[in-house]
GROMACS .gro file of N, CA, C and O in nm:
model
  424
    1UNK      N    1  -3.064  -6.346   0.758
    1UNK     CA    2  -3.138  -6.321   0.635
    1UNK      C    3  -3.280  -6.280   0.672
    1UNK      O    4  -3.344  -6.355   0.746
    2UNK      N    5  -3.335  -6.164   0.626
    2UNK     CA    6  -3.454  -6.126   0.667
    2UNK      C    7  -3.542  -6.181   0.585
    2UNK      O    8  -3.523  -6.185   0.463
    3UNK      N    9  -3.694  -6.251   0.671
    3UNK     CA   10  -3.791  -6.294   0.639
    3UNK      C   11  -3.851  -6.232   0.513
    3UNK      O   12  -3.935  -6.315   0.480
    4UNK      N   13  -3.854  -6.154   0.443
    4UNK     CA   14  -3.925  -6.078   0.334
    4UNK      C   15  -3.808  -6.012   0.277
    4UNK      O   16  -3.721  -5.969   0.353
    5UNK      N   17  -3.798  -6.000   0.140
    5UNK     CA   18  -3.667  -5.923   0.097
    5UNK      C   19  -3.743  -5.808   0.024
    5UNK      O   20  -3.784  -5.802  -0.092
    6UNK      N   21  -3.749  -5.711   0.135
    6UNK     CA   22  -3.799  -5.601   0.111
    6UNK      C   23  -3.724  -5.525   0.048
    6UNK      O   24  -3.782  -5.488  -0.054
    7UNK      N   25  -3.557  -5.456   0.061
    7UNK     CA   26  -3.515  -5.438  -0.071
    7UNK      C   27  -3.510  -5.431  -0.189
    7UNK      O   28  -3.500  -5.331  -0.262
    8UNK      N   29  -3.520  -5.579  -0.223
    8UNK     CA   30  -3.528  -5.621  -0.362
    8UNK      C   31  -3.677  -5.620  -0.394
    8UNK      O   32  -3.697  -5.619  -0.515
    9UNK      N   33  -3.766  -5.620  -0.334
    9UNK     CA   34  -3.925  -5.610  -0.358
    9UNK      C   35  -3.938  -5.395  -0.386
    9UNK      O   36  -3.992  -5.327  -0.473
   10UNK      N   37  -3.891  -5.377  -0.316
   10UNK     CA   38  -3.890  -5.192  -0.344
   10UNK      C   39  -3.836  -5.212  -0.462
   10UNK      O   40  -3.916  -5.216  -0.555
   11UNK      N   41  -3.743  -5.223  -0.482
   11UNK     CA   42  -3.628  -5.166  -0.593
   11UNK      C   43  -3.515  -5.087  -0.495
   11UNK      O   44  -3.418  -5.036  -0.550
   12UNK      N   45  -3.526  -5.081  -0.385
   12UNK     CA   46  -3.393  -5.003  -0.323
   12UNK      C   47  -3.248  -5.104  -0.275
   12UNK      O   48  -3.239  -5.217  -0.227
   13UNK      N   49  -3.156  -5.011  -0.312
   13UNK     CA   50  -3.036  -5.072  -0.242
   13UNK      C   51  -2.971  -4.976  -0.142
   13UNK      O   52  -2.903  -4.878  -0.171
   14UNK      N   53  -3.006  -5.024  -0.005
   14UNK     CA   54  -3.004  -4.938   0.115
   14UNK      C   55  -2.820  -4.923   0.178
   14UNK      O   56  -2.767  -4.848   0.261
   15UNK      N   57  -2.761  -5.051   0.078
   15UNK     CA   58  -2.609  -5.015   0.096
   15UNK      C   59  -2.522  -4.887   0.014
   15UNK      O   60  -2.434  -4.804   0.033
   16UNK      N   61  -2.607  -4.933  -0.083
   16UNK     CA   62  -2.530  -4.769  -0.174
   16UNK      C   63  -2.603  -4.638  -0.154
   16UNK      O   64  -2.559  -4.534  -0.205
   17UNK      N   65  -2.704  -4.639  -0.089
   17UNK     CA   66  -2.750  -4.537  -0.074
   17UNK      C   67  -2.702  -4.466   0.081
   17UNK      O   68  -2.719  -4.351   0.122
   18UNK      N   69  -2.636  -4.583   0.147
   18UNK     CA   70  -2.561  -4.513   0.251
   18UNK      C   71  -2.392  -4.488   0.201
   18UNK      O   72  -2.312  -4.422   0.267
   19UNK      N   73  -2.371  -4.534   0.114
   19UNK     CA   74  -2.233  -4.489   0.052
   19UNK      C   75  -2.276  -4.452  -0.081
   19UNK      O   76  -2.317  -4.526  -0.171
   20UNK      N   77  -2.261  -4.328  -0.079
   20UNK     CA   78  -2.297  -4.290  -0.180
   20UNK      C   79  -2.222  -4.245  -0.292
   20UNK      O   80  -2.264  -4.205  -0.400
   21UNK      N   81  -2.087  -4.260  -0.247
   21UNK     CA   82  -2.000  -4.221  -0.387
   21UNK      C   83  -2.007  -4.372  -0.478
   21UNK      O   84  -2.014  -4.367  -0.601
   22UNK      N   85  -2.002  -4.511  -0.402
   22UNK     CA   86  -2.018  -4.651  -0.422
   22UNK      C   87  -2.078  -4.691  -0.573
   22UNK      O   88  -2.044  -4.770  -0.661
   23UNK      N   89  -2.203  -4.576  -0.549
   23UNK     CA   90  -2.328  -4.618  -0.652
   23UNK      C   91  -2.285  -4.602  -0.817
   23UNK      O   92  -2.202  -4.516  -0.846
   24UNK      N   93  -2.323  -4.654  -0.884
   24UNK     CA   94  -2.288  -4.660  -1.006
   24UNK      C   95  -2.311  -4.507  -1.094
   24UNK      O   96  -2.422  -4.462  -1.123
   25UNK      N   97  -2.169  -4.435  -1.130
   25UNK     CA   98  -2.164  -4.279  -1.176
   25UNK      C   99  -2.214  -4.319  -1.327
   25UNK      O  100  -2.241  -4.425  -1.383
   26UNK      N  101  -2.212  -4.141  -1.374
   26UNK     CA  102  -2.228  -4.192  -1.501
   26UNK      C  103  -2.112  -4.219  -1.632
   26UNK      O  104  -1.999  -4.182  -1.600
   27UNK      N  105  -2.120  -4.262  -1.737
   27UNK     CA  106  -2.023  -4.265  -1.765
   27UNK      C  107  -1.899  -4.373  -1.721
   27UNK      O  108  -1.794  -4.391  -1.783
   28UNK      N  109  -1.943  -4.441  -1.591
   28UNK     CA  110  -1.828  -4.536  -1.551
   28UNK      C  111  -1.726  -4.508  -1.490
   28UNK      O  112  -1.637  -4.592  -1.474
   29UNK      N  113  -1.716  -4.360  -1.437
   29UNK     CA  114  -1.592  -4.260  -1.363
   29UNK      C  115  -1.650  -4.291  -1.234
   29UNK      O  116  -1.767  -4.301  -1.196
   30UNK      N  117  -1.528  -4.307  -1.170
   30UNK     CA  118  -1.581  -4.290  -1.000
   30UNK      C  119  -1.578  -4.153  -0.938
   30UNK      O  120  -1.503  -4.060  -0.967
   31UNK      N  121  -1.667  -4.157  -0.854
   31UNK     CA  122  -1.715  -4.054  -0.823
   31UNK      C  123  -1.563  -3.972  -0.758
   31UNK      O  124  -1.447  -4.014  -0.749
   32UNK      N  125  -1.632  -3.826  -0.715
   32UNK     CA  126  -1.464  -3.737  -0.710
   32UNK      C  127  -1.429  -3.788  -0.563
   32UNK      O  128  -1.312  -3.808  -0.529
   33UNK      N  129  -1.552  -3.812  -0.468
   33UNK     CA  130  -1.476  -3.884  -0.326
   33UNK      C  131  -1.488  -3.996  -0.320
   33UNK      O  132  -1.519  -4.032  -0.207
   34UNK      N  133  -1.477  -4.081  -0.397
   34UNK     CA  134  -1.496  -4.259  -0.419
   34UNK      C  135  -1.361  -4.277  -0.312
   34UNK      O  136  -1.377  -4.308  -0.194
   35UNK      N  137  -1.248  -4.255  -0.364
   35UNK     CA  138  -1.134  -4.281  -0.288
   35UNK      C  139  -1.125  -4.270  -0.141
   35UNK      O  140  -1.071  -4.365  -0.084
   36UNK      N  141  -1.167  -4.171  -0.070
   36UNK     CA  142  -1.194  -4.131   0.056
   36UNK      C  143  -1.264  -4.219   0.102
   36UNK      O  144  -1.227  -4.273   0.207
   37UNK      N  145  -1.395  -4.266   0.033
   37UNK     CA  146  -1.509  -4.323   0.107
   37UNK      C  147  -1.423  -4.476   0.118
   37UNK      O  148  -1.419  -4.543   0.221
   38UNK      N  149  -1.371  -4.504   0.019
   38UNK     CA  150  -1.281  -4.664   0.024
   38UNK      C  151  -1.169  -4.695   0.119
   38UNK      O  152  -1.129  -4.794   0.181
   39UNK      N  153  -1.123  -4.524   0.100
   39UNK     CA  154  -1.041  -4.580   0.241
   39UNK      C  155  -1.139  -4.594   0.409
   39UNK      O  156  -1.114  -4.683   0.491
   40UNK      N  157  -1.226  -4.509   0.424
   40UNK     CA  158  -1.291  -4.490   0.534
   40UNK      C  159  -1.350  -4.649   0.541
   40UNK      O  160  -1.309  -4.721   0.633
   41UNK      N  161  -1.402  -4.678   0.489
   41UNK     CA  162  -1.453  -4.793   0.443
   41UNK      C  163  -1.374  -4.929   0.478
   41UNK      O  164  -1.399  -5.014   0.564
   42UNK      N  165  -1.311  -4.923   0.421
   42UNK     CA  166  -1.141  -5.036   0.455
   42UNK      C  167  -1.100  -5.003   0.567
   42UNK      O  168  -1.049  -5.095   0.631
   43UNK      N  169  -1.103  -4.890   0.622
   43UNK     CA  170  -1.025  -4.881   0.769
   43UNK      C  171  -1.096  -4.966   0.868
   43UNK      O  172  -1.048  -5.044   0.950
   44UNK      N  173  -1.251  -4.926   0.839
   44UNK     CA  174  -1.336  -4.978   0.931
   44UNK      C  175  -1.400  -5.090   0.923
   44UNK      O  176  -1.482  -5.114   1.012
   45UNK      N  177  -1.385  -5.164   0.842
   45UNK     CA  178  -1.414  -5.387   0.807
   45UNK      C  179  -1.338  -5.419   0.879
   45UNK      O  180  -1.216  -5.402   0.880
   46UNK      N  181  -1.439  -5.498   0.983
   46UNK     CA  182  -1.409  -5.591   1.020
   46UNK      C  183  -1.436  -5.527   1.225
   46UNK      O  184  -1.469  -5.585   1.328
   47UNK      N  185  -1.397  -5.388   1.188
   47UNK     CA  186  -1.384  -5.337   1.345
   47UNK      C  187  -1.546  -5.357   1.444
   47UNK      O  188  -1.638  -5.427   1.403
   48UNK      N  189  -1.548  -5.328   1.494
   48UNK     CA  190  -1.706  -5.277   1.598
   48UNK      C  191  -1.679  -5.159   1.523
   48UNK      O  192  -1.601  -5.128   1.433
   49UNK      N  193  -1.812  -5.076   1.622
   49UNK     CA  194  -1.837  -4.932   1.574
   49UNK      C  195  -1.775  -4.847   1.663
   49UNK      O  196  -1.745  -4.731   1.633
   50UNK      N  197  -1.746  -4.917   1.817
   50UNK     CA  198  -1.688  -4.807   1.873
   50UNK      C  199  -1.572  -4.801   1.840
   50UNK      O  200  -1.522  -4.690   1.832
   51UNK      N  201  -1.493  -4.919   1.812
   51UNK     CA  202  -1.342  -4.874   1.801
   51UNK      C  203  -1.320  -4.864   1.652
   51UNK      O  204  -1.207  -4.823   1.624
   52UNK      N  205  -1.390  -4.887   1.562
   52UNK     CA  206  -1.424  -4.764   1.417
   52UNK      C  207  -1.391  -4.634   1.423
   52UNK      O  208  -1.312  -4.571   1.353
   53UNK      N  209  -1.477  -4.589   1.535
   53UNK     CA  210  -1.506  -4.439   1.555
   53UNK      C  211  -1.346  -4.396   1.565
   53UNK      O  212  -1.280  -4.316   1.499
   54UNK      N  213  -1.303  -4.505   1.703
   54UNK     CA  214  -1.145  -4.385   1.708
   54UNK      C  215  -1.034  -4.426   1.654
   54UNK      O  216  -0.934  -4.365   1.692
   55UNK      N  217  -1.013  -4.536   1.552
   55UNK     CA  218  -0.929  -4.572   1.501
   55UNK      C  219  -0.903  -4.538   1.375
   55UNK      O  220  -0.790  -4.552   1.329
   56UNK      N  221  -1.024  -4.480   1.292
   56UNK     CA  222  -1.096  -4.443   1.180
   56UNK      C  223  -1.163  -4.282   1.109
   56UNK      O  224  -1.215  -4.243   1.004
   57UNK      N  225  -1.116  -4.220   1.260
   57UNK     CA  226  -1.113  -4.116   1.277
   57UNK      C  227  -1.102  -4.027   1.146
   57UNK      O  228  -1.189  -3.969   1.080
   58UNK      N  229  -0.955  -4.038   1.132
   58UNK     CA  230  -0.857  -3.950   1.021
   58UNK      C  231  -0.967  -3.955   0.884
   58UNK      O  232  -1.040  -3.865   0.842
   59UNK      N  233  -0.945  -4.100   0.830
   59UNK     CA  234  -1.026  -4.128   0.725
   59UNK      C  235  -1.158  -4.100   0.693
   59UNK      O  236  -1.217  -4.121   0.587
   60UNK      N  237  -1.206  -4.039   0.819
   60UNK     CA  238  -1.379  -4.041   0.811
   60UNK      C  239  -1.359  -3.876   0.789
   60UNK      O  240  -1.433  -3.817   0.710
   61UNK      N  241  -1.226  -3.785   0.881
   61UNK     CA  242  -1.291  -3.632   0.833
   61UNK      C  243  -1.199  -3.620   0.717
   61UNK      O  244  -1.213  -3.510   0.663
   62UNK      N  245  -1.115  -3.690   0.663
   62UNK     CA  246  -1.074  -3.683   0.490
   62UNK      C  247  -1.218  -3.707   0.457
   62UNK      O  248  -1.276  -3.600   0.472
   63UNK      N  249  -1.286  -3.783   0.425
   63UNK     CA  250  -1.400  -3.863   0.370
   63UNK      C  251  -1.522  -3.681   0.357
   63UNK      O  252  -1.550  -3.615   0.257
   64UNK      N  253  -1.563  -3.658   0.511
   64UNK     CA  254  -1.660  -3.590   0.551
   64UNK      C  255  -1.599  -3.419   0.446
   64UNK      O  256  -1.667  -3.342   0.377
   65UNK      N  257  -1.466  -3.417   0.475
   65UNK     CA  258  -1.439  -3.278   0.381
   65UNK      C  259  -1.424  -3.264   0.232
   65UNK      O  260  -1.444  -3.165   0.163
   66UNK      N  261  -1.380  -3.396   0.195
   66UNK     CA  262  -1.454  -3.423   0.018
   66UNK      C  263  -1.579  -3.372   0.003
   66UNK      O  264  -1.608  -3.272  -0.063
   67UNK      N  265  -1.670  -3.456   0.077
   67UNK     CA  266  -1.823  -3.474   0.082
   67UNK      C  267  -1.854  -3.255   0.129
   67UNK      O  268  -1.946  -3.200   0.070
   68UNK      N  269  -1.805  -3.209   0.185
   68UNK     CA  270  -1.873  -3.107   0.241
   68UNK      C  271  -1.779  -2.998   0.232
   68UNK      O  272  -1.835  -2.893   0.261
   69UNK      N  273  -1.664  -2.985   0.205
   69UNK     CA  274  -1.597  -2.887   0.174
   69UNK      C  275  -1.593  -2.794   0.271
   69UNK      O  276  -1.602  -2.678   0.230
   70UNK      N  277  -1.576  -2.818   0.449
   70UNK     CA  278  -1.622  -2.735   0.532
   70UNK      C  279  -1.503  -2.678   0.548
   70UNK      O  280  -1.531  -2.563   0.584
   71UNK      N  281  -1.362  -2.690   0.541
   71UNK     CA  282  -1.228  -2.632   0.577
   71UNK      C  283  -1.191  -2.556   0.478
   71UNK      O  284  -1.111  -2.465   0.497
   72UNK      N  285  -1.245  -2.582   0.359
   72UNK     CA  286  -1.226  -2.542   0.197
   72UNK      C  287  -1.238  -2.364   0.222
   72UNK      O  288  -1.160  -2.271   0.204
   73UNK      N  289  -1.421  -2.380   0.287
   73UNK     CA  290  -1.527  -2.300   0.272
   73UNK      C  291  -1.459  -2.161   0.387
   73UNK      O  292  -1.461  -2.038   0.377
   74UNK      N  293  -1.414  -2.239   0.472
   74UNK     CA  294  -1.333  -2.111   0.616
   74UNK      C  295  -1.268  -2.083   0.532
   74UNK      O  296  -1.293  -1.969   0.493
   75UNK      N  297  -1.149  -2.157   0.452
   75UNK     CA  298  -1.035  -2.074   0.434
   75UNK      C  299  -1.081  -1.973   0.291
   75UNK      O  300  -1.016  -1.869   0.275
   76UNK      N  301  -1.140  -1.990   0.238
   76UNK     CA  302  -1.183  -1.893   0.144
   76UNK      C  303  -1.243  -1.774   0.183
   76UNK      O  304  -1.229  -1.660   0.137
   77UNK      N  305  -1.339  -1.834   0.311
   77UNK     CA  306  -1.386  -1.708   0.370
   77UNK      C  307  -1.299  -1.579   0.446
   77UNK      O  308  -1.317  -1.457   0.440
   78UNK      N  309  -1.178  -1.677   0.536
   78UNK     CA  310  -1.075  -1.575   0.574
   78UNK      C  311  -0.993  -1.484   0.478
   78UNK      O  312  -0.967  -1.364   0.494
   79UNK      N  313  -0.952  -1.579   0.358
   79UNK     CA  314  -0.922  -1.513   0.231
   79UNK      C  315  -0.985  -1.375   0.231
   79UNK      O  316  -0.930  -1.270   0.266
   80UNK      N  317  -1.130  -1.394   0.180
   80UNK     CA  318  -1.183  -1.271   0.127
   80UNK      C  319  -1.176  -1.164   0.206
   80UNK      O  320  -1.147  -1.051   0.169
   81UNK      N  321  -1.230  -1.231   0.433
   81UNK     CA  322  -1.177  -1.096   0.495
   81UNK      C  323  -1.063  -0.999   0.505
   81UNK      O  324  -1.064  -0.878   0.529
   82UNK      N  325  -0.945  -1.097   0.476
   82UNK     CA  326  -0.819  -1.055   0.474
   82UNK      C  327  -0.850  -0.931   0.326
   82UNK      O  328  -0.809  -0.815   0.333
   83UNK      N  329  -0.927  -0.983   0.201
   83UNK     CA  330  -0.879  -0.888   0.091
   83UNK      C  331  -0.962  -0.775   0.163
   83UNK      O  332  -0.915  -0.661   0.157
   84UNK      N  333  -1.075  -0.791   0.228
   84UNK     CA  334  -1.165  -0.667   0.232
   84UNK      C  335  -1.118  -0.591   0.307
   84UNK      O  336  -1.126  -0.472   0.279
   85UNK      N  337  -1.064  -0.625   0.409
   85UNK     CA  338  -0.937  -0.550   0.513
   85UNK      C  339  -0.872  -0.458   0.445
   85UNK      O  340  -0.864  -0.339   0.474
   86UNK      N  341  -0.816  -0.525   0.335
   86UNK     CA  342  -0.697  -0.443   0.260
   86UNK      C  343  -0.736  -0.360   0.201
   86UNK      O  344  -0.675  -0.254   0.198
   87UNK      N  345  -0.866  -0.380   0.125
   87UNK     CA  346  -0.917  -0.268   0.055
   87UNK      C  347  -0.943  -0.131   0.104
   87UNK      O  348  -0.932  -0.018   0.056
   88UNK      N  349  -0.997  -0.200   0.254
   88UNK     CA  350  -1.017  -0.049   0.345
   88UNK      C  351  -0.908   0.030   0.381
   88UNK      O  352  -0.913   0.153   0.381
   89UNK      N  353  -0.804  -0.038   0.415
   89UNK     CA  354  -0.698  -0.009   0.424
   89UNK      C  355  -0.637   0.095   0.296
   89UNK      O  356  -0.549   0.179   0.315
   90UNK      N  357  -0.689   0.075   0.192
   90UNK     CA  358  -0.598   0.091   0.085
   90UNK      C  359  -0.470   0.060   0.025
   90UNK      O  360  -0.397   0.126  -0.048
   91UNK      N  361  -0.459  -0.085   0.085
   91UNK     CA  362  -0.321  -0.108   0.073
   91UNK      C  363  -0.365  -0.188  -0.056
   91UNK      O  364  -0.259  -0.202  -0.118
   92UNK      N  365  -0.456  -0.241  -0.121
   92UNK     CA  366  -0.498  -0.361  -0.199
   92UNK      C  367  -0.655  -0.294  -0.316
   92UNK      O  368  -0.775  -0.305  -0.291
   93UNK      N  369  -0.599  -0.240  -0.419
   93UNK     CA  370  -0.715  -0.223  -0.518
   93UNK      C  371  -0.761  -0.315  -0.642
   93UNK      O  372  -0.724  -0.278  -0.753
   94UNK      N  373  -0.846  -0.443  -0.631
   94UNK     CA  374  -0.878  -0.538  -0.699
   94UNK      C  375  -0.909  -0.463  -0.829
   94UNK      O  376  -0.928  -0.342  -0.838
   95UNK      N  377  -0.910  -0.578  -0.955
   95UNK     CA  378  -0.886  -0.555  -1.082
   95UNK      C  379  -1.028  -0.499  -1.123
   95UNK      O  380  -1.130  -0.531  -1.062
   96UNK      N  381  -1.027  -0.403  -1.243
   96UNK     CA  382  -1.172  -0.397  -1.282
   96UNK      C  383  -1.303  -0.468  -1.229
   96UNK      O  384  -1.402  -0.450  -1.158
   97UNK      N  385  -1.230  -0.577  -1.321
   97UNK     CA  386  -1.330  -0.733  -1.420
   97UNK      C  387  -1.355  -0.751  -1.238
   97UNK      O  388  -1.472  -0.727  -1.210
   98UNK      N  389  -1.293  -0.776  -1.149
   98UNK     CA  390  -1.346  -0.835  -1.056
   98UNK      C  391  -1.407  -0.773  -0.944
   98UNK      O  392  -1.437  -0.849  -0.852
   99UNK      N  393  -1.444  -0.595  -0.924
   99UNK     CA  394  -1.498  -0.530  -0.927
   99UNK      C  395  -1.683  -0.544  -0.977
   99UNK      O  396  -1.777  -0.494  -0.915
  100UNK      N  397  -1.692  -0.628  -1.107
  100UNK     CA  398  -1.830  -0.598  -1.152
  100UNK      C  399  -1.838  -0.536  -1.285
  100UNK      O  400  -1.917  -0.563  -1.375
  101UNK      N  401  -1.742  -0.445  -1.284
  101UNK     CA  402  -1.751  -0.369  -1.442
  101UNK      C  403  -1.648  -0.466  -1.576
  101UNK      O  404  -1.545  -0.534  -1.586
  102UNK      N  405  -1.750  -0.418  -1.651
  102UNK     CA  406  -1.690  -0.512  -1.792
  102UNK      C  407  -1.585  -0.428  -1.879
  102UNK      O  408  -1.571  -0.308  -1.900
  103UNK      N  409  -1.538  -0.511  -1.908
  103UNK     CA  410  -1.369  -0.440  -1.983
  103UNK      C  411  -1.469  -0.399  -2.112
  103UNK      O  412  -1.570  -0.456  -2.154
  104UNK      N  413  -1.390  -0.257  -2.166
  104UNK     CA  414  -1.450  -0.207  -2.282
  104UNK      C  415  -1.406  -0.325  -2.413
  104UNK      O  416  -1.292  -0.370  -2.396
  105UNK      N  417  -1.450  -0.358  -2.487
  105UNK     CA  418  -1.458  -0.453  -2.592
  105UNK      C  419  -1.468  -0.329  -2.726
  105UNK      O  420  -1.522  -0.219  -2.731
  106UNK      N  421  -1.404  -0.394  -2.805
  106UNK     CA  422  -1.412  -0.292  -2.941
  106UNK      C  423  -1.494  -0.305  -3.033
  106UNK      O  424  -1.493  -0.228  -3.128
   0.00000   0.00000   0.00000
């Protein structure tokens, strides 16, 4: 127990602010990676940190790609090279509307 409860003297809570889906949403919905962070979370009570790290693994880059969308973000990106490919190609001519130009309206 630390000598001064600096925490509670700030106003900060330094546990939810390191888990941050944890913290109270609005509305009373849990947050969209609450689940991830609970399992990452549960995997790793009770462990050390080193054998956290490799036992906990899985759950932490589920957790980290909620949070950051980094596998999301490649595969969308290969997506689009693949369409732009095609376009040059001419094998692939995207729709108007998604072009830029607006459909004539009456």
């Amino acid at each position: 127990m630390p000598f001064w409860g600096l925490q509670k003297q700030l106003g900060i809570d330094v546990d939810s602010w390191l888990l941050r889906q944890s913290m109270p949403q609005p509305h009373g919905q849990a947050a969209a990676c609450h689940a991830f962070e609970r399992e990452w979370v549960e995997c790793g009570h009770g462990l050390g940190q080193t054998r956290a790290r490799r036992e906990c693994s899985v759950e932490y880059e589920d957790f980290l790609e909620c949070m950051n969308r980094t596998k999301l973000a490649q595969r969308l990106r290969t997506i689009l090279e693949q369409r732009d490919k095609m376009i040059k190609q001419g094998k692939y001519t995207p729709p108007e509307h998604h072009m830029g130009k607006e459909e004539s309206r009456p």
